[in-house]
mmCIF file of N, CA and C in Angstrom:
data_model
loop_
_atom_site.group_PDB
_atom_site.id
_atom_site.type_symbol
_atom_site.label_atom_id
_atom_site.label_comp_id
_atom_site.label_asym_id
_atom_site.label_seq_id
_atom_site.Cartn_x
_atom_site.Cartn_y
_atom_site.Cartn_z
ATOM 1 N N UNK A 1 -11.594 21.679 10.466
ATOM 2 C CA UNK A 1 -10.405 20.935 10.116
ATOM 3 C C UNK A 1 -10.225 19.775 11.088
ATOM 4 N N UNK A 2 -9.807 18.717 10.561
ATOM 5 C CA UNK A 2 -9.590 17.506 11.250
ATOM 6 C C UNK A 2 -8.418 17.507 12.453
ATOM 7 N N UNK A 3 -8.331 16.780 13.586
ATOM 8 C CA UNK A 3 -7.065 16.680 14.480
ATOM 9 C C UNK A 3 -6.082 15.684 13.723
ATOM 10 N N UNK A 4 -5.155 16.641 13.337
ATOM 11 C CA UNK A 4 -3.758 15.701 12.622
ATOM 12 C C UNK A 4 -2.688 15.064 13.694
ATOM 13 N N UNK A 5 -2.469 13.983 13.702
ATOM 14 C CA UNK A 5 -1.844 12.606 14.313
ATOM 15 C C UNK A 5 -0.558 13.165 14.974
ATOM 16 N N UNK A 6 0.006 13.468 15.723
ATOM 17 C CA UNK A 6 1.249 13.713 15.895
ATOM 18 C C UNK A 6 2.008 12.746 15.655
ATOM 19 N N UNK A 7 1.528 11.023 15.912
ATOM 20 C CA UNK A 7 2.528 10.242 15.701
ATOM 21 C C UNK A 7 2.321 10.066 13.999
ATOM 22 N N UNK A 8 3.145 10.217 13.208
ATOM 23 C CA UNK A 8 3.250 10.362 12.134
ATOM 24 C C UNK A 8 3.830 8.894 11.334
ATOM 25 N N UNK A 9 4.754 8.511 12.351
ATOM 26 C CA UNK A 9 5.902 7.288 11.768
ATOM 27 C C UNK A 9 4.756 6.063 12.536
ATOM 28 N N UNK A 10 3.566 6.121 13.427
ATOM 29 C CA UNK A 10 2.847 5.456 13.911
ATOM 30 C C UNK A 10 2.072 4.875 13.039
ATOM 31 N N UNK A 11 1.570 6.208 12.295
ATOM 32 C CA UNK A 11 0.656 6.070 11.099
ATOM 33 C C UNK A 11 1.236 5.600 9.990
ATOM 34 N N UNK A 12 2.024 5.782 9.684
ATOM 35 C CA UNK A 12 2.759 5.105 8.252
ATOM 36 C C UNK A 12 2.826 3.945 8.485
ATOM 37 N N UNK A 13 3.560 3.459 9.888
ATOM 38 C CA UNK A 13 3.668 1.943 9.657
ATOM 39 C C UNK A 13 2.543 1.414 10.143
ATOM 40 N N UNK A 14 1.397 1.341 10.708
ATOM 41 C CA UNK A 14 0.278 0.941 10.485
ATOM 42 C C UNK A 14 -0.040 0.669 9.164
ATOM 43 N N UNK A 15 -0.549 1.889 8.025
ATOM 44 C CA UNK A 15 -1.101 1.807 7.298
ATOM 45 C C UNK A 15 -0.311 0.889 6.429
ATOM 46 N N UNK A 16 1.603 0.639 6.119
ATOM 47 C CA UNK A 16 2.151 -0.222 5.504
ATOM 48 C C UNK A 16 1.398 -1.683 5.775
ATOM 49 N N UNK A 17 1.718 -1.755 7.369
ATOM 50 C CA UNK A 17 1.410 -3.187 7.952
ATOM 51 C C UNK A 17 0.476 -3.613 7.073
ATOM 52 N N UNK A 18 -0.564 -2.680 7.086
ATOM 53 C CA UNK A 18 -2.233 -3.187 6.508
ATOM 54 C C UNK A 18 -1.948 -3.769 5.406
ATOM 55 N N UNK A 19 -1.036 -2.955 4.546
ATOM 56 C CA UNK A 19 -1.161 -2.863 2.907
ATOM 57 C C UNK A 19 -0.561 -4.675 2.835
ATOM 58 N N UNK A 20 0.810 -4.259 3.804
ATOM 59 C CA UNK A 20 1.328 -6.280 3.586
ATOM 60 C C UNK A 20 0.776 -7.239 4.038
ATOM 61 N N UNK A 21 -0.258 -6.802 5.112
ATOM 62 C CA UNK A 21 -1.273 -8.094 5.055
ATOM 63 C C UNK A 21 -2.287 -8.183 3.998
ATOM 64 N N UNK A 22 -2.656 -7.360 3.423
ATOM 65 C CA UNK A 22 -3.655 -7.521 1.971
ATOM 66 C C UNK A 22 -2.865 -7.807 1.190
ATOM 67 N N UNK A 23 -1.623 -7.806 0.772
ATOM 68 C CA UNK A 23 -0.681 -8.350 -0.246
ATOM 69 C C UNK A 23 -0.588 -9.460 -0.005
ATOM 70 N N UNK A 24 -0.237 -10.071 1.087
ATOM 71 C CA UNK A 24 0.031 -11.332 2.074
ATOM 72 C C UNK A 24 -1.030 -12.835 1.453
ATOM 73 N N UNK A 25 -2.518 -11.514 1.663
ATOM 74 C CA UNK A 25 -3.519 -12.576 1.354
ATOM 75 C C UNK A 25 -4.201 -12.713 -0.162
ATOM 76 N N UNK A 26 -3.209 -12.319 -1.410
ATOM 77 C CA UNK A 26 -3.625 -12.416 -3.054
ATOM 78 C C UNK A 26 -2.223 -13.336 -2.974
ATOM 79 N N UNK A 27 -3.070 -14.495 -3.884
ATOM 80 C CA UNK A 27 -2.189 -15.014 -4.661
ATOM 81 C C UNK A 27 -1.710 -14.901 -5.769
ATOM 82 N N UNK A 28 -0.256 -14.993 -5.806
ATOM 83 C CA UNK A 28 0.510 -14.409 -7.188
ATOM 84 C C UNK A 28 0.755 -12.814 -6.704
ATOM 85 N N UNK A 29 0.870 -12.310 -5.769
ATOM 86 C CA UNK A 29 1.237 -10.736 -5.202
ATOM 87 C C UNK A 29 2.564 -10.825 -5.205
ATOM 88 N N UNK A 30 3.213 -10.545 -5.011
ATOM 89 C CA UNK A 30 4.637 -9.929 -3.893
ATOM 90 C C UNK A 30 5.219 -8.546 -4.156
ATOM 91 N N UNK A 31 5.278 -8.394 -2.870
ATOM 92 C CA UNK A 31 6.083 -6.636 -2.632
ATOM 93 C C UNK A 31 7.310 -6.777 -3.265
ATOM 94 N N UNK A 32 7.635 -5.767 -3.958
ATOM 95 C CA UNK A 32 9.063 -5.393 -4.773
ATOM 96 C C UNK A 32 9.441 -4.319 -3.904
ATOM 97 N N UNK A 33 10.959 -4.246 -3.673
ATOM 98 C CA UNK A 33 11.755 -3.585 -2.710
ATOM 99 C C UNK A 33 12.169 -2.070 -4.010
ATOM 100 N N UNK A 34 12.344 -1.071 -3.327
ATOM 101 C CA UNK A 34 12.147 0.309 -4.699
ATOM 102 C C UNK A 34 12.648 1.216 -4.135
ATOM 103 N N UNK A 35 13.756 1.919 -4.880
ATOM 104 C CA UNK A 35 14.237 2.833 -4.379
ATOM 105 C C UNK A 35 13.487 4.234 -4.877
ATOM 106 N N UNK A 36 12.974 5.388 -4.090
ATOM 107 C CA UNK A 36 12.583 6.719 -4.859
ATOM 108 C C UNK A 36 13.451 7.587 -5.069
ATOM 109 N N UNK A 37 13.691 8.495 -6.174
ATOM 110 C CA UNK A 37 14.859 9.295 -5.803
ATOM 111 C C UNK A 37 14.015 10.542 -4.970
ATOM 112 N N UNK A 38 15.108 11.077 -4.684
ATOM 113 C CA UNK A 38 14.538 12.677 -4.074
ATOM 114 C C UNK A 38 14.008 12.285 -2.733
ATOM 115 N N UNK A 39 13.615 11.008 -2.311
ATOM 116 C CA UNK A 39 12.814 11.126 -1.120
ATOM 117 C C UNK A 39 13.471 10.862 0.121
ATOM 118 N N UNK A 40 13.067 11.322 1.564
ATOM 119 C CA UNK A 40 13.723 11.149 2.321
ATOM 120 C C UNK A 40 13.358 10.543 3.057
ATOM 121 N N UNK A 41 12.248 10.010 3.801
ATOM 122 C CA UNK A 41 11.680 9.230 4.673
ATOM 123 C C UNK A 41 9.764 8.944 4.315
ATOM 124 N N UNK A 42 9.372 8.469 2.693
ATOM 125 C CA UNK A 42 8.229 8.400 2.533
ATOM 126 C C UNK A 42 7.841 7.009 3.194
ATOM 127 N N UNK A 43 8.322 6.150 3.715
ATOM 128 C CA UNK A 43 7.885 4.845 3.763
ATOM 129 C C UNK A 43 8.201 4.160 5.103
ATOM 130 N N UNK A 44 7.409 3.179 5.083
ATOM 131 C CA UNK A 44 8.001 2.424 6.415
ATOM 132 C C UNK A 44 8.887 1.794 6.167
ATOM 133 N N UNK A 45 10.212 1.455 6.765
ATOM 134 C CA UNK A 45 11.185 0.410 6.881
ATOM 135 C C UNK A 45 11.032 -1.087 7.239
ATOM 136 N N UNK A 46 9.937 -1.127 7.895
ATOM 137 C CA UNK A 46 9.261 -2.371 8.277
ATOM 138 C C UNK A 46 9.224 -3.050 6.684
ATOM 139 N N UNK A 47 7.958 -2.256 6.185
ATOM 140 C CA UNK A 47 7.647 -2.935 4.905
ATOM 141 C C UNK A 47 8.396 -2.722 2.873
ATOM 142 N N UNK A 48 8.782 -3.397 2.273
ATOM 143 C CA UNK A 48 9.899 -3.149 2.075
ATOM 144 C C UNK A 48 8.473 -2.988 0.213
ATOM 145 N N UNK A 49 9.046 -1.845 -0.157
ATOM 146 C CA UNK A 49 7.477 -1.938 -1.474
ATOM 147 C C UNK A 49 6.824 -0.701 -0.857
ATOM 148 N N UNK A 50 5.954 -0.760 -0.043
ATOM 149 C CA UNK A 50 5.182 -0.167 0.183
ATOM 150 C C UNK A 50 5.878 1.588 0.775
ATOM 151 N N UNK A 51 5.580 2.284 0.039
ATOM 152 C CA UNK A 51 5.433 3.757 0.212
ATOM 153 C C UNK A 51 4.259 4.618 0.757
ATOM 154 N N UNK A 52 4.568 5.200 1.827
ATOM 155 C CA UNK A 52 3.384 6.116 2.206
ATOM 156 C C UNK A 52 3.445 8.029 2.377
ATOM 157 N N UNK A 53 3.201 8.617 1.943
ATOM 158 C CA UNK A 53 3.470 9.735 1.752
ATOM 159 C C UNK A 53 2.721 10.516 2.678
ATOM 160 N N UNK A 54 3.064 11.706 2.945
ATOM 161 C CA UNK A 54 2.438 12.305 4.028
ATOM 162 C C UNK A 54 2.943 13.165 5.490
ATOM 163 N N UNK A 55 1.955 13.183 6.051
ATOM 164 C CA UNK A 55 0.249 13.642 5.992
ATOM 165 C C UNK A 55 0.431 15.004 5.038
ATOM 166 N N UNK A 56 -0.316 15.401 4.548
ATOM 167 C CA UNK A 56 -0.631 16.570 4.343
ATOM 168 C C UNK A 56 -1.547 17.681 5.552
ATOM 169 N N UNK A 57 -1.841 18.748 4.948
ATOM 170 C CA UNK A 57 -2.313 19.407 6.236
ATOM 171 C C UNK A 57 -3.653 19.066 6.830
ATOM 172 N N UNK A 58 -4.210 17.975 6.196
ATOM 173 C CA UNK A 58 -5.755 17.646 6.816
ATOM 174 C C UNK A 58 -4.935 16.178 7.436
ATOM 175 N N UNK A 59 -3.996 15.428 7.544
ATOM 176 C CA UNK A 59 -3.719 14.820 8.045
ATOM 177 C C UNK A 59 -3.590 13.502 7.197
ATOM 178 N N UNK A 60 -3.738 13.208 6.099
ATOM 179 C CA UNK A 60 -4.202 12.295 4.951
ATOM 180 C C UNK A 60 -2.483 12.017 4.390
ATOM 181 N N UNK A 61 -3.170 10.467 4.131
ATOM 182 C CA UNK A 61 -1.756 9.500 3.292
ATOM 183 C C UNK A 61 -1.980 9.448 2.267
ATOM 184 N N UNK A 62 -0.839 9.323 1.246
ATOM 185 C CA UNK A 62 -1.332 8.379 -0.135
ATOM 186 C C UNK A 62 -0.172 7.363 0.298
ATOM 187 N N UNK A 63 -0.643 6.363 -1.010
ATOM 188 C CA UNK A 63 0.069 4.830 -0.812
ATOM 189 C C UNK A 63 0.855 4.581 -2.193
ATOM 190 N N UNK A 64 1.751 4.268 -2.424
ATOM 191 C CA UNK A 64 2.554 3.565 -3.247
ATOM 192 C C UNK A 64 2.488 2.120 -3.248
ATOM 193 N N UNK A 65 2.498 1.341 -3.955
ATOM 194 C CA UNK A 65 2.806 0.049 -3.586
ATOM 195 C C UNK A 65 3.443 -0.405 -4.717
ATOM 196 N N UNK A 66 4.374 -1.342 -4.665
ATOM 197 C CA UNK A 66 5.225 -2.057 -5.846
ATOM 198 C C UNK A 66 5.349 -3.468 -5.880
ATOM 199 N N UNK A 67 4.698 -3.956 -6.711
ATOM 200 C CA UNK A 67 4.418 -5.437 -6.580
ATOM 201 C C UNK A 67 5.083 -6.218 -7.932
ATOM 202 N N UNK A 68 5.251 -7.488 -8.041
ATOM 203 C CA UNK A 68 5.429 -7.948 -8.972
ATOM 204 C C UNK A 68 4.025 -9.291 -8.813
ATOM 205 N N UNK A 69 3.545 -9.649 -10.044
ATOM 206 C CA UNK A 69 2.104 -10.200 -10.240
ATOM 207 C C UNK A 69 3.143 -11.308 -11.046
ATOM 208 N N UNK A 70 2.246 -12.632 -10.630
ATOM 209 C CA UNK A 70 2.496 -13.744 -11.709
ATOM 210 C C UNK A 70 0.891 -14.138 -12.173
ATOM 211 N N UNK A 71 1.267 -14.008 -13.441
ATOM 212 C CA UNK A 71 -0.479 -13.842 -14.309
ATOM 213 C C UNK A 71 -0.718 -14.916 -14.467
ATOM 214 N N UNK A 72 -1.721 -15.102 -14.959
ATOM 215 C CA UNK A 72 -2.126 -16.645 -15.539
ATOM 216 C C UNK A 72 -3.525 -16.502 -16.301
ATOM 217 N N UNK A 73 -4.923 -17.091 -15.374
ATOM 218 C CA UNK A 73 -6.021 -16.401 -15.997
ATOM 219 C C UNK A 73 -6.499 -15.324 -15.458
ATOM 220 N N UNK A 74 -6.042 -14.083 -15.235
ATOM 221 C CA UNK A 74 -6.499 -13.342 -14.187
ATOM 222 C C UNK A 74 -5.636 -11.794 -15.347
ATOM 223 N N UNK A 75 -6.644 -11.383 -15.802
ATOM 224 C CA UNK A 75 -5.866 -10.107 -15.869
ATOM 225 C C UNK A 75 -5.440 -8.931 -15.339
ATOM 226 N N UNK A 76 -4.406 -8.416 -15.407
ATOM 227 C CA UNK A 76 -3.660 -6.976 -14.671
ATOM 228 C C UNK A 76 -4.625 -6.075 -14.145
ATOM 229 N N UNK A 77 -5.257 -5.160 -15.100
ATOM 230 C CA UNK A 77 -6.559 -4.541 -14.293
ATOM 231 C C UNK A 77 -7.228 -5.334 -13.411
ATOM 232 N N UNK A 78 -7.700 -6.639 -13.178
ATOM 233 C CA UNK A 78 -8.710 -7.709 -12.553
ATOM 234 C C UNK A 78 -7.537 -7.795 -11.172
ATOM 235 N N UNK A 79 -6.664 -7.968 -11.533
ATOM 236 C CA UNK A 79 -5.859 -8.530 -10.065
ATOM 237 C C UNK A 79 -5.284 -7.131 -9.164
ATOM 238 N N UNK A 80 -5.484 -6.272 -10.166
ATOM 239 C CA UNK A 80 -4.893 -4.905 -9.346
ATOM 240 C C UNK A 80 -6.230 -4.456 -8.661
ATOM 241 N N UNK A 81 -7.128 -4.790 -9.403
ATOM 242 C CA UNK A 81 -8.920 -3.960 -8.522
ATOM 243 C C UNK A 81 -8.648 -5.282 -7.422
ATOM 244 N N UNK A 82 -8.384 -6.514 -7.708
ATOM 245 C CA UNK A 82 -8.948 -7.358 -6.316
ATOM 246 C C UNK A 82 -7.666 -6.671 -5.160
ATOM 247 N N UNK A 83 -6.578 -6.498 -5.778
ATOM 248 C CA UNK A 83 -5.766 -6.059 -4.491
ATOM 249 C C UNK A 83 -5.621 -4.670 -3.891
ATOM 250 N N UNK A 84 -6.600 -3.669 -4.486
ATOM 251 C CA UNK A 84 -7.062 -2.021 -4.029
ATOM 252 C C UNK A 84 -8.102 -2.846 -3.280
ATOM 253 N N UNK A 85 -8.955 -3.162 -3.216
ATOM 254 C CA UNK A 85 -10.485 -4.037 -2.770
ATOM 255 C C UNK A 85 -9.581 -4.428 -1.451
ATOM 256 N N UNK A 86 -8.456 -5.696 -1.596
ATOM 257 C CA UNK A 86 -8.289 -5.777 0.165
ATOM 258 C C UNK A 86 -7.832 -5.006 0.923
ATOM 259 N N UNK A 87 -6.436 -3.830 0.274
ATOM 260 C CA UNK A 87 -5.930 -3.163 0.794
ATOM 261 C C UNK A 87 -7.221 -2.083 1.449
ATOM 262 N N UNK A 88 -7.963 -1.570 0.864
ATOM 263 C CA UNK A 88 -9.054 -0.476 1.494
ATOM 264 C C UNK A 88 -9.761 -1.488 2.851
ATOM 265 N N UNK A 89 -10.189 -2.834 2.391
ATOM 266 C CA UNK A 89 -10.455 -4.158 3.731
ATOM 267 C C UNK A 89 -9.728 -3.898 4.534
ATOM 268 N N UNK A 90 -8.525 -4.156 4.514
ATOM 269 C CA UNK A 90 -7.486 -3.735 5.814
ATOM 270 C C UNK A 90 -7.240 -2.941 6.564
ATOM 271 N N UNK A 91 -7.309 -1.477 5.292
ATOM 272 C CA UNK A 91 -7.335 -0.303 6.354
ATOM 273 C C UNK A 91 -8.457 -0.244 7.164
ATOM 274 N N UNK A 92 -10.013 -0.617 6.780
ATOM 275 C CA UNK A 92 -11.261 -0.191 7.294
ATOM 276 C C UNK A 92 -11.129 -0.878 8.976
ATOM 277 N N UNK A 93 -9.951 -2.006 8.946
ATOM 278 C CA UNK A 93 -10.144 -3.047 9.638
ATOM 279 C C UNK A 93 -10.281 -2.604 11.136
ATOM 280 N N UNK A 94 -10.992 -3.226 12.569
ATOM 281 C CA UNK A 94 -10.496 -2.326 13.600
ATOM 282 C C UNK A 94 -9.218 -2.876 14.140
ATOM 283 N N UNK A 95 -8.891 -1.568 14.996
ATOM 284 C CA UNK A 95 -7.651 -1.810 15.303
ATOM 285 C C UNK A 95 -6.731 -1.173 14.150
ATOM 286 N N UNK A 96 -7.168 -0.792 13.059
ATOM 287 C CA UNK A 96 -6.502 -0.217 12.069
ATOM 288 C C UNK A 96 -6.731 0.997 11.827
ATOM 289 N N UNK A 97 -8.286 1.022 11.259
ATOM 290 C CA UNK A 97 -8.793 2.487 11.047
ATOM 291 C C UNK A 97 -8.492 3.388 10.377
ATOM 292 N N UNK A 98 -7.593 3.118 9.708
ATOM 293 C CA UNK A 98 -7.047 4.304 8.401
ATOM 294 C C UNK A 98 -7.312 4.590 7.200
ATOM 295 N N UNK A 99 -8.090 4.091 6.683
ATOM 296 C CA UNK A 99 -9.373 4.297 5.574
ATOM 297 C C UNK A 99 -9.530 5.480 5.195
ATOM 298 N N UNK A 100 -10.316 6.101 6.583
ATOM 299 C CA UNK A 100 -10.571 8.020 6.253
ATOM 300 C C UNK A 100 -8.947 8.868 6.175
ATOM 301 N N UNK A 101 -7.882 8.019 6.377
ATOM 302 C CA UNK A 101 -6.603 9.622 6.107
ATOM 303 C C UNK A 101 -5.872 8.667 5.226
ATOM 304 N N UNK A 102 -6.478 7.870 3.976
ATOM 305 C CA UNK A 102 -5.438 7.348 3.490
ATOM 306 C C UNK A 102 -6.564 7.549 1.853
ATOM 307 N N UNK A 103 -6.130 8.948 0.916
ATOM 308 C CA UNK A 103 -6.639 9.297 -0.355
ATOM 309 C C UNK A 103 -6.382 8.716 -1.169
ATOM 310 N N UNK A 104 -4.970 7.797 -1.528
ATOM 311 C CA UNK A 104 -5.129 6.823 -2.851
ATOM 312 C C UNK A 104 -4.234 6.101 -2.713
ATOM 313 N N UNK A 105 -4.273 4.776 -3.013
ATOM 314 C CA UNK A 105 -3.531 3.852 -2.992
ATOM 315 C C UNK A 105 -3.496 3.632 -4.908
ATOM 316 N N UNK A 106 -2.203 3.724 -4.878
ATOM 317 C CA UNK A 106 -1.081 3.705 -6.102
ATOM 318 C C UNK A 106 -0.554 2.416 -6.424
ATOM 319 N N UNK A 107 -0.811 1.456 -7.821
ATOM 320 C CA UNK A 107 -0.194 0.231 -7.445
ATOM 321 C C UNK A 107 0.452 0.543 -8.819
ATOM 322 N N UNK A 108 2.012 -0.210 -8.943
ATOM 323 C CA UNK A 108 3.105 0.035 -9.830
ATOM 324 C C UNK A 108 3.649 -1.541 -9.838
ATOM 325 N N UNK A 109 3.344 -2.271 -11.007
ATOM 326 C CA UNK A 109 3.734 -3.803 -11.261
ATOM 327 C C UNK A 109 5.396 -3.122 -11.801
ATOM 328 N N UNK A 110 6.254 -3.633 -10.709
ATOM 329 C CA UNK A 110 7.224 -3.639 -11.277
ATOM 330 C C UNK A 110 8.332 -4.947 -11.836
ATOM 331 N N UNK A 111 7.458 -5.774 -11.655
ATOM 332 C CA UNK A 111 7.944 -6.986 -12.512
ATOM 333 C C UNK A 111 6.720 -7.989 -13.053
ATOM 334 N N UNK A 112 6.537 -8.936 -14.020
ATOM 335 C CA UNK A 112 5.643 -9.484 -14.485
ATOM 336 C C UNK A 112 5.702 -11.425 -14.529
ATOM 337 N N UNK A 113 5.177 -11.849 -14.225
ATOM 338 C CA UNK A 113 5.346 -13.212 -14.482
ATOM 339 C C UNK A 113 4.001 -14.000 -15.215
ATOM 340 N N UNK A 114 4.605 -14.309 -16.515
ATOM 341 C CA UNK A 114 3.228 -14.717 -17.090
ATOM 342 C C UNK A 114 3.271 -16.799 -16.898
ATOM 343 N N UNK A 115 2.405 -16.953 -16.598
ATOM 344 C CA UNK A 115 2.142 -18.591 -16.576
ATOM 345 C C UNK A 115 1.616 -18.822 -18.288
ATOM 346 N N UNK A 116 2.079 -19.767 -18.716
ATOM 347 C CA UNK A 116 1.380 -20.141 -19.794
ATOM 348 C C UNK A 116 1.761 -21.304 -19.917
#
């Protein structure tokens, strides 16, 4: 079994940080602010969108993220794989390192903007 993190709120907001600098760097991204019900402390406060759940008993995150996309030629599946693609970049990043305790990153368009 793996050594699980004691700093817990260390790890969350790391792994947020990451997620809003890979959001940071797609154009047409932005974090949507989201309330969960039932939950009591899944997320960092830093980053306002991004949900991180966790650890479980091997020490592992999952990710929420809530974005609103402005489309154009780029479709929904196409812009959601390029922004799983940086977010996993970020975590791998050093100085970051959270790649191996972070099992799925979750993306939820909660608003849409189409260009035409």
């Amino acid at each position: 079994m793996k050594a699980v993190s004691l700093n817990i709120f260390q790890d969350k907001k790391l792994i947020a940080l990451a997620v809003e600098s890979a959001v940071d760097k797609m154009k047409g991204v932005l974090l949507t602010r989201v309330r969960a019900v039932g939950e009591s402390y899944p997320y960092s406060p830093d980053v306002p969108g991004v949900w991180v759940h966790g650890p479980d008993r091997e020490g592992r995150y999952t990710v929420d993220i809530y974005v609103t996309l402005a489309v154009s030629g780029t479709t929904i599946p196409e812009m959601a794989n390029r922004l799983r693609a940086e977010i996993w970049e970020q975590l791998h990043k050093e100085g970051i390192d959270m790649a191996d305790r972070v099992t799925s990153v979750d993306i939820y368009v909660e608003d849409l903007v189409l260009a035409v």
